Each structure stands twice: as C-alpha cells, then as structure tokens.
Short mmCIF file of C-alpha atoms in Angstrom, two decimals:
data_model
loop_
_atom_site.label_atom_id
_atom_site.label_comp_id
_atom_site.label_asym_id
_atom_site.label_seq_id
_atom_site.Cartn_x
_atom_site.Cartn_y
_atom_site.Cartn_z
CA MET A 1 111.18 1.21 27.32
CA ALA A 2 109.09 -1.60 28.79
CA PRO A 3 105.32 -1.08 28.52
CA SER A 4 103.69 0.08 31.72
CA THR A 5 101.36 -2.24 33.61
CA PRO A 6 97.68 -1.47 32.96
CA THR A 7 96.04 0.16 35.97
CA ASN A 8 93.58 -2.71 36.40
CA GLN A 9 96.56 -5.06 36.86
CA LEU A 10 98.22 -3.05 39.64
CA PRO A 11 98.08 -4.36 43.23
CA HIS A 12 95.74 -1.68 44.54
CA MET A 13 93.26 -2.29 41.69
CA ASN A 14 93.50 -6.07 41.33
CA PHE A 15 93.22 -8.63 44.13
CA ARG A 16 95.45 -11.20 42.37
CA ALA A 17 98.16 -8.60 41.80
CA PHE A 18 97.82 -7.59 45.47
CA ILE A 19 98.59 -11.17 46.49
CA ASP A 20 101.58 -11.15 44.14
CA ALA A 21 102.79 -7.95 45.85
CA LEU A 22 102.53 -9.60 49.28
CA ARG A 23 104.53 -12.54 47.92
CA ALA A 24 107.20 -10.16 46.61
CA ASP A 25 107.28 -8.44 50.00
CA ASP A 26 107.86 -11.84 51.70
CA ASP A 27 104.56 -11.22 53.49
CA LEU A 28 102.73 -14.35 52.31
CA VAL A 29 102.74 -17.97 53.45
CA GLU A 30 101.35 -20.35 50.85
CA VAL A 31 99.88 -23.27 52.77
CA THR A 32 99.82 -26.19 50.35
CA ARG A 33 98.78 -28.98 52.73
CA GLU A 34 95.05 -29.61 53.04
CA VAL A 35 93.38 -27.18 55.45
CA ASP A 36 89.88 -27.70 56.81
CA PRO A 37 87.58 -24.68 56.40
CA ASP A 38 85.79 -25.93 59.52
CA LEU A 39 87.73 -23.92 62.16
CA GLU A 40 91.28 -24.74 61.01
CA ALA A 41 91.58 -21.92 58.47
CA GLY A 42 90.08 -19.53 61.03
CA ALA A 43 92.43 -20.74 63.77
CA ILE A 44 95.52 -20.23 61.60
CA THR A 45 94.34 -16.78 60.58
CA ARG A 46 93.55 -15.80 64.17
CA LYS A 47 97.07 -16.81 65.27
CA VAL A 48 98.48 -14.76 62.39
CA TYR A 49 96.59 -11.69 63.64
CA GLU A 50 97.70 -12.17 67.22
CA THR A 51 101.38 -12.61 66.27
CA ASN A 52 101.54 -10.12 63.36
CA ASP A 53 102.72 -12.90 61.06
CA LYS A 54 102.50 -13.22 57.28
CA ALA A 55 99.18 -13.49 55.46
CA PRO A 56 98.20 -17.14 54.86
CA LEU A 57 97.05 -18.27 51.41
CA PHE A 58 95.36 -21.66 51.70
CA THR A 59 95.75 -23.31 48.28
CA ASN A 60 94.36 -26.74 49.21
CA VAL A 61 91.05 -26.16 51.01
CA LYS A 62 89.18 -29.29 52.01
CA GLY A 63 85.94 -29.52 50.02
CA ALA A 64 87.00 -27.08 47.29
CA HIS A 65 85.75 -28.04 43.85
CA ASP A 66 85.36 -26.60 40.37
CA GLY A 67 87.51 -23.58 41.17
CA LEU A 68 85.68 -22.64 44.41
CA PHE A 69 87.84 -21.80 46.23
CA ARG A 70 91.20 -20.98 47.77
CA ILE A 71 91.24 -18.76 50.87
CA LEU A 72 93.37 -15.74 51.83
CA GLY A 73 93.45 -14.84 55.52
CA ALA A 74 94.50 -11.58 57.21
CA PRO A 75 94.47 -9.44 54.03
CA ALA A 76 94.95 -6.23 56.05
CA GLY A 77 96.61 -7.49 59.20
CA LEU A 78 99.74 -5.93 60.65
CA ARG A 79 103.33 -6.91 59.91
CA ALA A 80 105.81 -7.79 62.64
CA SER A 81 108.45 -5.20 61.75
CA SER A 82 107.98 -1.66 63.00
CA GLN A 83 109.54 -0.46 59.74
CA ASP A 84 106.60 -1.63 57.61
CA ARG A 85 103.98 -2.36 60.25
CA TYR A 86 101.17 -1.11 58.00
CA GLY A 87 102.61 -2.55 54.78
CA ARG A 88 99.56 -4.64 53.90
CA LEU A 89 97.30 -1.58 54.20
CA ALA A 90 99.78 0.47 52.16
CA ARG A 91 99.65 -2.14 49.39
CA HIS A 92 95.86 -1.57 49.24
CA LEU A 93 96.56 2.01 48.15
CA ALA A 94 99.70 1.90 45.97
CA LEU A 95 101.76 3.38 48.79
CA PRO A 96 105.26 2.17 49.73
CA PRO A 97 105.20 -0.61 52.34
CA ASP A 98 106.86 1.61 54.95
CA ALA A 99 104.08 4.23 54.76
CA SER A 100 102.93 5.58 58.12
CA MET A 101 99.35 5.34 59.30
CA ARG A 102 99.03 9.10 58.86
CA THR A 103 100.16 8.78 55.23
CA ILE A 104 97.62 6.00 54.65
CA LEU A 105 94.78 8.04 56.12
CA ASP A 106 95.83 11.16 54.20
CA LYS A 107 95.63 9.07 51.02
CA MET A 108 92.12 7.92 51.95
CA LEU A 109 91.07 11.56 52.47
CA SER A 110 92.75 12.80 49.29
CA ALA A 111 89.55 12.46 47.25
CA LYS A 112 87.69 14.96 49.45
CA GLY A 113 86.69 17.95 47.38
CA GLN A 114 87.80 16.27 44.15
CA PRO A 115 85.34 15.48 41.37
CA PRO A 116 84.56 11.76 41.26
CA ILE A 117 86.09 9.64 38.54
CA GLU A 118 83.22 7.38 37.59
CA PRO A 119 83.82 3.68 36.98
CA ASN A 120 84.72 2.42 33.54
CA VAL A 121 82.16 -0.05 32.17
CA VAL A 122 83.82 -2.95 30.32
CA PRO A 123 82.03 -5.71 28.38
CA THR A 124 83.49 -8.56 30.41
CA GLY A 125 86.19 -9.39 32.92
CA PRO A 126 87.88 -12.17 34.88
CA CYS A 127 84.90 -12.46 37.24
CA LYS A 128 82.92 -13.86 34.25
CA GLU A 129 85.22 -16.84 33.62
CA ASN A 130 82.71 -19.18 35.30
CA LYS A 131 78.93 -18.76 35.72
CA LEU A 132 76.42 -20.66 37.85
CA PHE A 133 72.67 -20.11 37.72
CA GLY A 134 69.54 -21.46 39.40
CA ASP A 135 69.95 -25.00 40.69
CA GLN A 136 73.70 -24.81 40.05
CA VAL A 137 73.93 -22.42 43.01
CA ASP A 138 74.55 -24.39 46.20
CA LEU A 139 76.19 -22.45 49.02
CA VAL A 140 75.92 -25.41 51.41
CA HIS A 141 78.35 -27.48 49.33
CA LEU A 142 80.98 -24.75 49.07
CA PRO A 143 83.89 -24.84 51.56
CA VAL A 144 82.59 -21.77 53.40
CA PRO A 145 84.58 -21.44 56.63
CA GLN A 146 83.38 -21.82 60.19
CA LEU A 147 85.59 -19.09 61.61
CA HIS A 148 85.01 -19.42 65.40
CA GLN A 149 83.63 -22.46 67.17
CA ALA A 150 80.71 -20.53 68.71
CA ASP A 151 79.68 -18.84 65.44
CA GLY A 152 76.09 -19.49 64.45
CA GLY A 153 77.06 -20.65 60.99
CA LYS A 154 79.51 -20.44 58.14
CA TYR A 155 80.42 -16.91 57.15
CA LEU A 156 81.04 -16.41 53.45
CA GLN A 157 81.09 -12.64 53.76
CA THR A 158 83.63 -11.07 56.09
CA TYR A 159 85.87 -9.17 53.64
CA GLY A 160 83.79 -8.61 50.54
CA MET A 161 81.54 -5.73 49.64
CA HIS A 162 77.79 -5.58 49.19
CA VAL A 163 76.64 -3.64 46.13
CA VAL A 164 73.24 -1.94 46.36
CA GLN A 165 71.74 1.09 44.66
CA SER A 166 69.02 3.59 45.56
CA PRO A 167 65.77 3.09 43.63
CA ASP A 168 66.37 6.22 41.56
CA GLY A 169 69.87 5.05 40.62
CA SER A 170 71.58 8.16 41.98
CA TRP A 171 73.57 6.41 44.74
CA THR A 172 75.46 3.13 44.48
CA ASN A 173 76.81 1.89 47.78
CA TRP A 174 79.71 -0.51 48.26
CA SER A 175 80.00 -1.59 51.89
CA ILE A 176 81.19 -4.37 54.20
CA ALA A 177 78.68 -6.15 56.46
CA ARG A 178 78.94 -9.74 57.63
CA ALA A 179 76.73 -12.47 56.13
CA MET A 180 76.42 -16.20 56.76
CA VAL A 181 75.09 -19.13 54.77
CA HIS A 182 71.41 -19.83 55.54
CA ASP A 183 70.70 -22.56 52.99
CA ARG A 184 71.69 -23.50 49.45
CA ASN A 185 70.70 -20.15 47.93
CA HIS A 186 70.29 -17.74 50.85
CA LEU A 187 72.51 -15.73 53.16
CA THR A 188 71.46 -13.81 56.26
CA GLY A 189 73.38 -10.76 57.42
CA LEU A 190 73.47 -7.57 59.42
CA VAL A 191 71.59 -4.56 58.02
CA ILE A 192 72.07 -2.12 60.89
CA GLN A 193 70.79 1.45 61.24
CA PRO A 194 72.28 3.94 60.30
CA GLN A 195 74.64 2.16 57.93
CA HIS A 196 74.27 2.93 54.22
CA ILE A 197 73.05 -0.54 53.29
CA TRP A 198 70.27 -0.02 55.86
CA GLN A 199 69.42 3.40 54.41
CA ILE A 200 69.08 1.99 50.90
CA HIS A 201 67.15 -1.03 52.23
CA GLN A 202 64.66 1.43 53.74
CA MET A 203 64.28 3.24 50.40
CA TRP A 204 63.31 0.02 48.65
CA LYS A 205 61.01 -0.90 51.52
CA LYS A 206 59.03 2.28 50.84
CA GLU A 207 58.81 1.20 47.20
CA GLY A 208 57.54 -2.24 48.25
CA ARG A 209 60.25 -4.05 46.29
CA ASP A 210 63.19 -6.25 47.26
CA VAL A 211 66.62 -4.68 46.82
CA PRO A 212 68.66 -5.69 43.76
CA TRP A 213 71.93 -6.86 45.27
CA ALA A 214 75.37 -8.24 44.56
CA LEU A 215 78.21 -9.36 46.78
CA ALA A 216 81.72 -9.01 45.34
CA LEU A 217 84.52 -10.91 47.04
CA GLY A 218 88.21 -10.45 46.30
CA VAL A 219 87.73 -6.95 44.93
CA PRO A 220 90.34 -4.28 44.15
CA PRO A 221 92.05 -3.54 47.47
CA ALA A 222 91.45 0.21 47.11
CA ALA A 223 87.74 -0.58 46.78
CA ILE A 224 87.57 -2.63 49.96
CA MET A 225 89.29 0.22 51.82
CA ALA A 226 86.72 2.73 50.59
CA SER A 227 83.84 0.37 51.35
CA SER A 228 85.04 0.25 54.97
CA MET A 229 85.19 4.05 55.28
CA PRO A 230 82.17 6.00 56.60
CA ILE A 231 82.05 8.42 53.70
CA PRO A 232 79.04 10.79 53.64
CA ASP A 233 75.54 9.67 52.73
CA GLY A 234 74.84 9.73 49.00
CA VAL A 235 78.49 9.45 47.90
CA SER A 236 79.16 6.46 45.66
CA GLU A 237 82.35 4.62 46.58
CA ALA A 238 83.27 3.83 42.95
CA GLY A 239 83.65 7.50 42.05
CA TYR A 240 85.46 8.21 45.31
CA ILE A 241 87.96 5.43 44.60
CA GLY A 242 88.54 6.84 41.14
CA ALA A 243 89.29 10.29 42.55
CA MET A 244 91.55 8.82 45.25
CA THR A 245 93.59 6.63 42.90
CA GLY A 246 93.39 8.81 39.81
CA SER A 247 91.99 5.91 37.80
CA ALA A 248 88.50 4.64 37.04
CA VAL A 249 87.58 1.25 38.45
CA ASP A 250 86.73 -1.25 35.72
CA VAL A 251 83.23 -2.61 36.32
CA VAL A 252 81.06 -5.13 34.53
CA LYS A 253 77.30 -5.62 34.53
CA CYS A 254 75.81 -8.43 36.59
CA GLU A 255 74.14 -11.33 34.79
CA THR A 256 70.76 -11.15 36.53
CA ASN A 257 70.28 -7.50 37.50
CA ASP A 258 71.44 -4.04 36.47
CA LEU A 259 74.15 -3.59 39.07
CA TYR A 260 77.83 -3.29 38.20
CA VAL A 261 80.70 -4.96 40.06
CA PRO A 262 84.49 -4.73 39.78
CA ALA A 263 85.49 -6.73 36.72
CA THR A 264 88.46 -8.37 38.44
CA SER A 265 86.46 -9.62 41.44
CA GLU A 266 87.29 -13.16 42.48
CA ILE A 267 83.70 -14.20 43.25
CA VAL A 268 80.39 -12.42 42.67
CA LEU A 269 77.01 -13.41 44.09
CA GLU A 270 73.93 -11.86 42.48
CA GLY A 271 70.37 -11.67 43.69
CA THR A 272 68.14 -9.68 45.99
CA LEU A 273 68.04 -8.42 49.57
CA SER A 274 64.58 -9.06 51.00
CA ILE A 275 62.50 -6.29 52.53
CA THR A 276 60.20 -8.83 54.24
CA GLU A 277 61.95 -12.16 54.83
CA THR A 278 64.38 -12.67 57.68
CA GLY A 279 66.36 -15.59 59.01
CA PRO A 280 68.48 -16.32 62.08
CA GLU A 281 71.91 -14.72 61.97
CA GLY A 282 74.79 -15.02 64.40
CA PRO A 283 76.42 -15.26 66.76
CA PHE A 284 79.76 -14.23 65.32
CA GLY A 285 83.13 -13.42 66.88
CA GLU A 286 83.21 -9.67 66.45
CA MET A 287 85.61 -6.74 66.41
CA HIS A 288 85.60 -6.14 70.15
CA GLY A 289 86.87 -9.63 70.89
CA TYR A 290 83.81 -11.58 72.03
CA VAL A 291 81.42 -14.27 70.85
CA PHE A 292 78.13 -14.45 72.77
CA PRO A 293 76.69 -17.91 71.98
CA ALA A 294 73.10 -16.78 72.58
CA ASP A 295 73.35 -13.84 70.16
CA THR A 296 71.16 -15.09 67.33
CA HIS A 297 68.77 -12.53 65.89
CA PRO A 298 66.55 -12.25 62.80
CA TRP A 299 68.15 -10.28 59.97
CA PRO A 300 67.20 -9.90 56.32
CA LYS A 301 67.71 -12.71 53.83
CA TYR A 302 69.76 -12.41 50.68
CA THR A 303 68.61 -14.63 47.81
CA VAL A 304 71.43 -15.81 45.54
CA ASN A 305 70.31 -16.27 41.93
CA ALA A 306 73.73 -16.53 40.31
CA ILE A 307 77.43 -16.90 41.10
CA THR A 308 80.22 -15.86 38.76
CA HIS A 309 83.88 -16.35 39.56
CA ARG A 310 87.43 -16.37 38.33
CA ASN A 311 89.25 -19.59 37.61
CA ASP A 312 90.71 -21.01 40.83
CA ALA A 313 89.02 -18.22 42.80
CA ILE A 314 90.28 -16.86 46.13
CA LEU A 315 87.96 -16.00 49.03
CA PRO A 316 89.36 -13.38 51.46
CA ILE A 317 88.38 -13.90 55.11
CA SER A 318 88.52 -11.81 58.27
CA PRO A 319 87.75 -13.84 61.41
CA ALA A 320 87.34 -10.84 63.69
CA GLY A 321 88.22 -10.80 67.39
CA ARG A 322 90.98 -9.49 69.61
CA LEU A 323 93.85 -7.47 68.21
CA THR A 324 94.76 -6.97 65.46
CA ASP A 325 92.56 -7.72 62.43
CA GLU A 326 90.83 -5.78 59.65
CA THR A 327 88.05 -4.56 61.92
CA HIS A 328 90.77 -2.67 63.80
CA THR A 329 93.20 -1.73 61.03
CA MET A 330 90.43 -0.46 58.75
CA ILE A 331 87.14 0.33 60.50
CA GLY A 332 88.77 2.31 63.31
CA PRO A 333 91.43 4.31 61.41
CA LEU A 334 89.09 5.07 58.51
CA ALA A 335 86.50 6.41 60.94
CA ALA A 336 89.31 8.48 62.50
CA ALA A 337 90.16 9.96 59.10
CA GLU A 338 86.54 10.98 58.55
CA ILE A 339 86.29 12.42 62.07
CA ARG A 340 89.42 14.49 61.44
CA GLN A 341 87.81 15.86 58.29
CA LEU A 342 84.52 16.47 60.12
CA CYS A 343 86.22 18.44 62.90
CA GLN A 344 88.41 20.48 60.59
CA ASP A 345 85.46 21.31 58.33
CA ALA A 346 83.65 22.57 61.45
CA GLY A 347 86.58 24.86 62.28
CA LEU A 348 87.75 22.98 65.37
CA PRO A 349 91.48 23.16 66.15
CA VAL A 350 92.08 19.45 65.52
CA LEU A 351 95.46 18.46 64.12
CA ASP A 352 94.95 14.73 63.85
CA VAL A 353 92.72 11.84 64.97
CA PHE A 354 93.43 8.17 65.59
CA THR A 355 91.59 5.20 67.07
CA PRO A 356 94.07 3.26 69.24
CA PHE A 357 93.99 -0.45 68.50
CA GLU A 358 94.35 -1.12 72.24
CA SER A 359 90.89 0.41 72.76
CA GLN A 360 89.44 -2.13 70.30
CA VAL A 361 88.94 1.05 68.24
CA THR A 362 86.17 2.33 70.54
CA TRP A 363 88.25 5.44 71.36
CA ALA A 364 89.03 8.35 69.07
CA VAL A 365 92.00 10.41 70.24
CA LEU A 366 91.96 14.02 69.00
CA GLN A 367 95.25 15.88 68.92
CA ILE A 368 94.39 19.52 69.59
CA ASP A 369 96.29 22.59 68.38
CA THR A 370 96.42 24.24 71.79
CA SER A 371 97.89 27.48 70.42
CA THR A 372 94.74 27.97 68.35
CA LEU A 373 92.57 26.67 71.19
CA GLN A 374 93.85 29.45 73.42
CA THR A 375 92.65 32.09 70.94
CA LEU A 376 89.09 30.72 71.19
CA HIS A 377 88.84 31.73 74.88
CA THR A 378 86.73 28.68 75.60
CA THR A 379 86.52 26.36 78.58
CA SER A 380 87.03 22.63 78.88
CA ALA A 381 83.32 22.05 79.53
CA ALA A 382 82.23 24.14 76.54
CA PHE A 383 84.81 22.53 74.26
CA ARG A 384 83.82 19.03 75.37
CA ASP A 385 80.19 19.84 74.61
CA GLN A 386 81.10 21.17 71.17
CA VAL A 387 83.30 18.21 70.24
CA GLY A 388 80.90 15.58 71.56
CA ALA A 389 77.82 17.07 69.91
CA LEU A 390 79.63 17.18 66.57
CA ILE A 391 81.17 13.70 66.58
CA PHE A 392 78.47 11.72 68.38
CA GLY A 393 75.76 13.47 66.39
CA ASP A 394 77.24 12.33 63.08
CA LYS A 395 77.27 8.88 61.46
CA ARG A 396 81.06 9.12 61.21
CA GLY A 397 81.26 8.89 65.00
CA TYR A 398 78.79 6.02 65.28
CA THR A 399 81.32 3.32 66.27
CA ILE A 400 83.23 5.59 68.69
CA HIS A 401 82.27 5.63 72.37
CA ARG A 402 85.08 7.65 73.97
CA VAL A 403 86.72 10.76 72.55
CA VAL A 404 89.99 11.72 74.27
CA LEU A 405 91.41 15.23 73.83
CA VAL A 406 95.21 15.53 74.00
CA GLY A 407 97.75 18.23 73.30
CA PRO A 408 100.35 18.43 70.51
CA ASP A 409 103.01 16.87 72.74
CA ILE A 410 101.20 13.52 72.56
CA ASP A 411 101.87 11.09 69.71
CA ILE A 412 98.36 9.78 69.11
CA TYR A 413 99.72 6.76 67.21
CA ASP A 414 101.67 5.63 70.32
CA PHE A 415 99.32 4.22 72.93
CA LYS A 416 101.97 4.64 75.65
CA ASP A 417 101.72 8.38 75.06
CA VAL A 418 97.92 8.36 74.90
CA ILE A 419 97.36 6.34 78.06
CA TRP A 420 99.94 8.44 79.94
CA ALA A 421 98.04 11.62 79.08
CA PHE A 422 94.65 10.06 79.81
CA CYS A 423 95.69 8.68 83.20
CA THR A 424 97.54 11.79 84.40
CA ARG A 425 95.70 14.77 82.90
CA CYS A 426 92.01 13.79 82.83
CA ARG A 427 90.30 13.97 86.20
CA PRO A 428 87.47 11.39 86.21
CA ALA A 429 84.03 13.00 86.00
CA ALA A 430 85.28 16.59 86.42
CA ASP A 431 87.05 16.58 83.06
CA GLU A 432 84.46 14.44 81.28
CA THR A 433 81.11 15.01 79.60
CA PHE A 434 78.75 12.09 79.06
CA PHE A 435 76.35 11.78 76.13
CA GLU A 436 73.31 9.56 76.57
CA ASP A 437 70.93 11.00 73.97
CA VAL A 438 73.00 9.87 70.95
CA ALA A 439 73.14 6.71 68.85
CA GLY A 440 75.18 3.91 70.37
CA PHE A 441 76.98 1.08 68.59
CA PRO A 442 75.32 -2.20 69.66
CA LEU A 443 78.29 -4.40 68.74
CA VAL A 444 80.21 -2.98 71.73
CA PRO A 445 79.66 -5.58 74.49
CA TYR A 446 78.88 -3.07 77.24
CA MET A 447 76.11 -1.77 75.00
CA SER A 448 74.41 -4.99 73.87
CA HIS A 449 75.23 -6.95 77.05
CA GLY A 450 75.60 -4.15 79.58
CA SER A 451 73.36 -2.27 81.97
CA GLY A 452 71.79 0.29 79.61
CA PRO A 453 70.09 0.58 76.23
CA ALA A 454 71.88 -1.31 73.46
CA THR A 455 71.58 1.40 70.81
CA LYS A 456 71.60 4.68 72.71
CA GLY A 457 74.15 6.61 74.76
CA GLY A 458 77.17 5.23 76.55
CA LYS A 459 79.48 7.88 75.08
CA VAL A 460 81.91 10.32 76.68
CA VAL A 461 84.41 13.06 75.88
CA SER A 462 87.42 12.87 78.21
CA ASP A 463 89.60 15.96 78.31
CA ALA A 464 93.28 15.14 78.79
CA LEU A 465 94.26 18.77 78.33
CA LEU A 466 95.32 20.40 81.58
CA PRO A 467 93.57 23.75 82.32
CA VAL A 468 96.71 25.73 81.55
CA GLU A 469 96.60 24.46 77.95
CA TYR A 470 93.41 26.50 77.44
CA THR A 471 95.11 29.72 78.60
CA SER A 472 98.88 30.12 78.42
CA GLY A 473 100.25 26.74 77.37
CA ALA A 474 102.06 23.81 78.94
CA ASP A 475 104.00 24.64 82.10
CA TRP A 476 105.80 21.30 82.55
CA GLN A 477 108.59 19.14 81.17
CA ALA A 478 108.05 15.45 80.57
CA ALA A 479 110.27 13.39 82.82
CA ASP A 480 111.68 11.19 80.07
CA PHE A 481 114.86 10.76 78.06
CA LYS A 482 113.78 13.05 75.25
CA HIS A 483 112.69 16.02 77.35
CA SER A 484 114.68 15.93 80.58
CA TYR A 485 118.23 16.08 79.17
CA PRO A 486 120.06 18.54 76.87
CA GLN A 487 120.52 17.36 73.29
CA ALA A 488 124.29 17.13 73.77
CA VAL A 489 123.83 14.70 76.65
CA GLN A 490 121.33 12.62 74.64
CA ASP A 491 123.74 12.48 71.68
CA ARG A 492 126.65 11.37 73.90
CA VAL A 493 124.54 8.62 75.51
CA ASN A 494 123.26 7.40 72.14
CA ALA A 495 126.73 7.41 70.57
CA ASN A 496 128.16 5.21 73.32
CA TRP A 497 125.07 3.06 73.96
CA THR A 498 126.15 -0.25 72.43
CA ALA A 499 129.78 0.24 73.45
CA MET A 500 128.60 0.34 77.05
CA GLY A 501 127.00 -3.06 76.57
CA PHE A 502 123.35 -2.10 75.95
CA SER A 503 121.24 -3.52 73.11
CA ALA A 504 120.90 -1.61 69.85
CA ALA A 505 117.63 0.20 69.35
CA PRO A 506 115.04 -1.96 67.58
#
C-alpha cells in the first residue's frame, strides 16, 4: 500500500498543493511570457473573473528577483462549467470539484459546536527558506501589482491573512483586509469597525502599545476560507480550521515577534500595526464594482521588520470589482452561512440562506419553512421586525443591506427564482421594513457616496412571502414547465426533445 500524503501536503492545507490540484483539474493557465505587474496581471485576472476562465499563474513577472515572486490570480473564482462551477472553492476544503454551494457552506459550518483542534507548532517550515531583515526589506522594489488604473497604490495584500492577537493572548485572529505599499517598509490598510482586526487594534490602543502583527500570503486554502468568514468574536480561526478539517494546522513562530503563522505560507511579513501613525490609503477597486478616484483616507500603518518566504514564492491576488471574484464567492456566501446559523440558533424557521452574486452580495435571501412559520401565528410585519433586528444587529449581518424572505418553492441559489419572487410577491413599502438605526457597510457605494450617513442604516427586510403563506400555504401553481404539466407529459417531451430538432440540455 502506498503511503498516504501528509495532511500538510494536501491541497486544502498547502497552497502549492492547491495549485497542483488546479493544474490536475485543467483549471490553471501557466503564463510563461513576461507579464507586467503594473496593470497587466490585474487586467488578465479581471478578464478571467468576468469570463469564468481558468486561474492564471504568472511565472515570469516583470521585476521579480531573488524568488519574489510569481503571481496567482483568481484563486477562488468560478469555473465555466455548471457541473463544477464552484470547483476552486471546493478545492479549498478537500471537497470534490462538483460540490454544490450548499455543500461548501455546510462544510464551513461543520466546526460549529465542535471543540477546536489547536494548531501544531513545528520548529520550521517552507516559509523559512529565505529571510530578510532590516535594510534588506524593500517593498518598493518588489513587483507588487497595480491592480486597477485608478488604485491609489500597489496592493500587496488582497488575498492573504493578517495575524494579530489580543494582549492577553487568548484570541488570535486571522483575517483578510486590503493593504497597499506605503514605502520601503510600511503598508497602509483598512482597519474598519467592527471587524476583528479593529477590535484587537482597540485592545492594544488601550494598552498604549503597537500591535504585534504578521501578514501571511499563500496560506493553506482552508485557512483563507476561515479568515474570510465572520465567525464569532473571540474565536480563533486556527482552532476552527482544525475542527473543520479534522487536522491541526502546522504553524511556526515568527522571527521578530511571538506570533505564529502557517508553516507552508508562501510569503510572511512581520512587524507591527501602529496605534498612532496613519498614512494615505486607497482608492481601490472594491467588491461592489467601483473605484472612486478621490477615495483616499488615512488608515493605520503597518511597519515591516522582516520578510520570510518560500523559494520561488507565489503571491495570490484578488483584484476585486464586478462579478465574479473572491469578494463575492467568499465574503458573501460565508456571511450567508453564519446568518443561517444565527437564525437557526435563534429558533427562526430558516431553511437556508444565500447571498446572490447578482446583488454584489449585498442581499441575503432567506428560505423560510412556511409550514413551521404558520404554527407561529405571526404577521409579516412582526416577522420582518424579528428577522431584521437579529441579522442587522449582529456583526454577521454587517455587509448585508437587504434581506429577502422567500418560501420553500424558491431555489435561493438560482437568481432567476429569487428575482421572480421578489418582483411578484413583495409589494414595495407595504411588505418591507427599513432599518436606519443599525450599522451600515461603508464600502457599499450608496452608503459612502449616497444621500445618507456612510456607516449607519440603509438596510431593509423585503418579504416575498405572500400573505397566504403565513396562514394556510401556497394557493397557486407556477406557470412553468416543471409545475404546469403532468409528469407523464414532461417525460414525453424530454424523451423526444432532441429528435424534434431542439438542442440538448446544457
């Protein structure tokens, strides 16, 4: 019997093995000609997102030197085939490439209620193959990409994870937040309330000390998934990943502080996150599809004291924008998974939740068990109030601005179904409840560039359940092929479809 592959060499626990899995899936294009990190790599990756093409691995990046670095674009983009549309996400989690979105989100929730499996500390790892300190650190001379022409700078951090820890050491947070090169040894990046990196930043501020910090790029794919998920305050992602995968993440101590990072990381930056110093950050093409050239704001500085990296390292990038990139395939669905858990823990009759990509993941669609709903003897207005207060009052609903309630007849993963229900069953205003005294997500353009406060309100629950669904149940038939014809007629039509001259089903 052939020896089994060590866990830390499997695709969901090792970024290099993940790339090998994409290659084996014929889901990788290795671009060997020279590619300019100044806009060209971003342009190719953007076109990949917008056409659902294969992930590009740029092996000849202009300006790369001393093993820094190759670039992988679209690490969690969609595939073109409907059979394995979410295959790249599935590979992050050791699931088969044809896994459904529901299966992926169930896997992400599988650690709930399980004891954490803490990370495994190892003496060294691939991320220690090369080490740079002090004056050897020069971010300006690395081929950091300019991802959109209107971006305010070169963004090194779009698909890595920040590592910070509470002052008492009880909570280690791994999270994604963008950061751009400021000068040779500084980054500036978003530290937005109420995100966990902001919470820990505030803890250190009270102590009067800068935050010990690391940035790990090219981490285990399961880790980057967890770092994008709004898990509850105080929960350390490393232990959650262990419980979810059944295996401890191998971690290694940083060279210049007491933090630990995944041992197989491609690139690790070490240093501090300032509690006092800021620098200009932005603009950046963001998840809702816009770049506002005047959007430069002061955000905290990260000081880089050391860089360690693998030989011939690979930088993952995510030039966010219009559909469909990692800000949609991960931030939205992972928030949906947490909202499903939140609602079910609160006893609400919620069967499933999804954030339609077509809404730029600003909507959360809740599929309601209307049979159970009827036993609650509630009203649409009361139910809207209950749902909105729960979701919009919790950090897990922070990025969501519209909640849509639908019945069990609606496939929430099919936007044609969702928009049909929304447009035909929800009467504007009468079937909606607006929430203005809740936290708003300022990255949504109508918040930061609209007519109201940038960080408050602008949220709504839209009820696409008809009144009869609260009492006796649906009293209609859908006027479509599936519901308006007996099964025998459907079978006869399907059996003779191509013989009649029609195209085979995709």
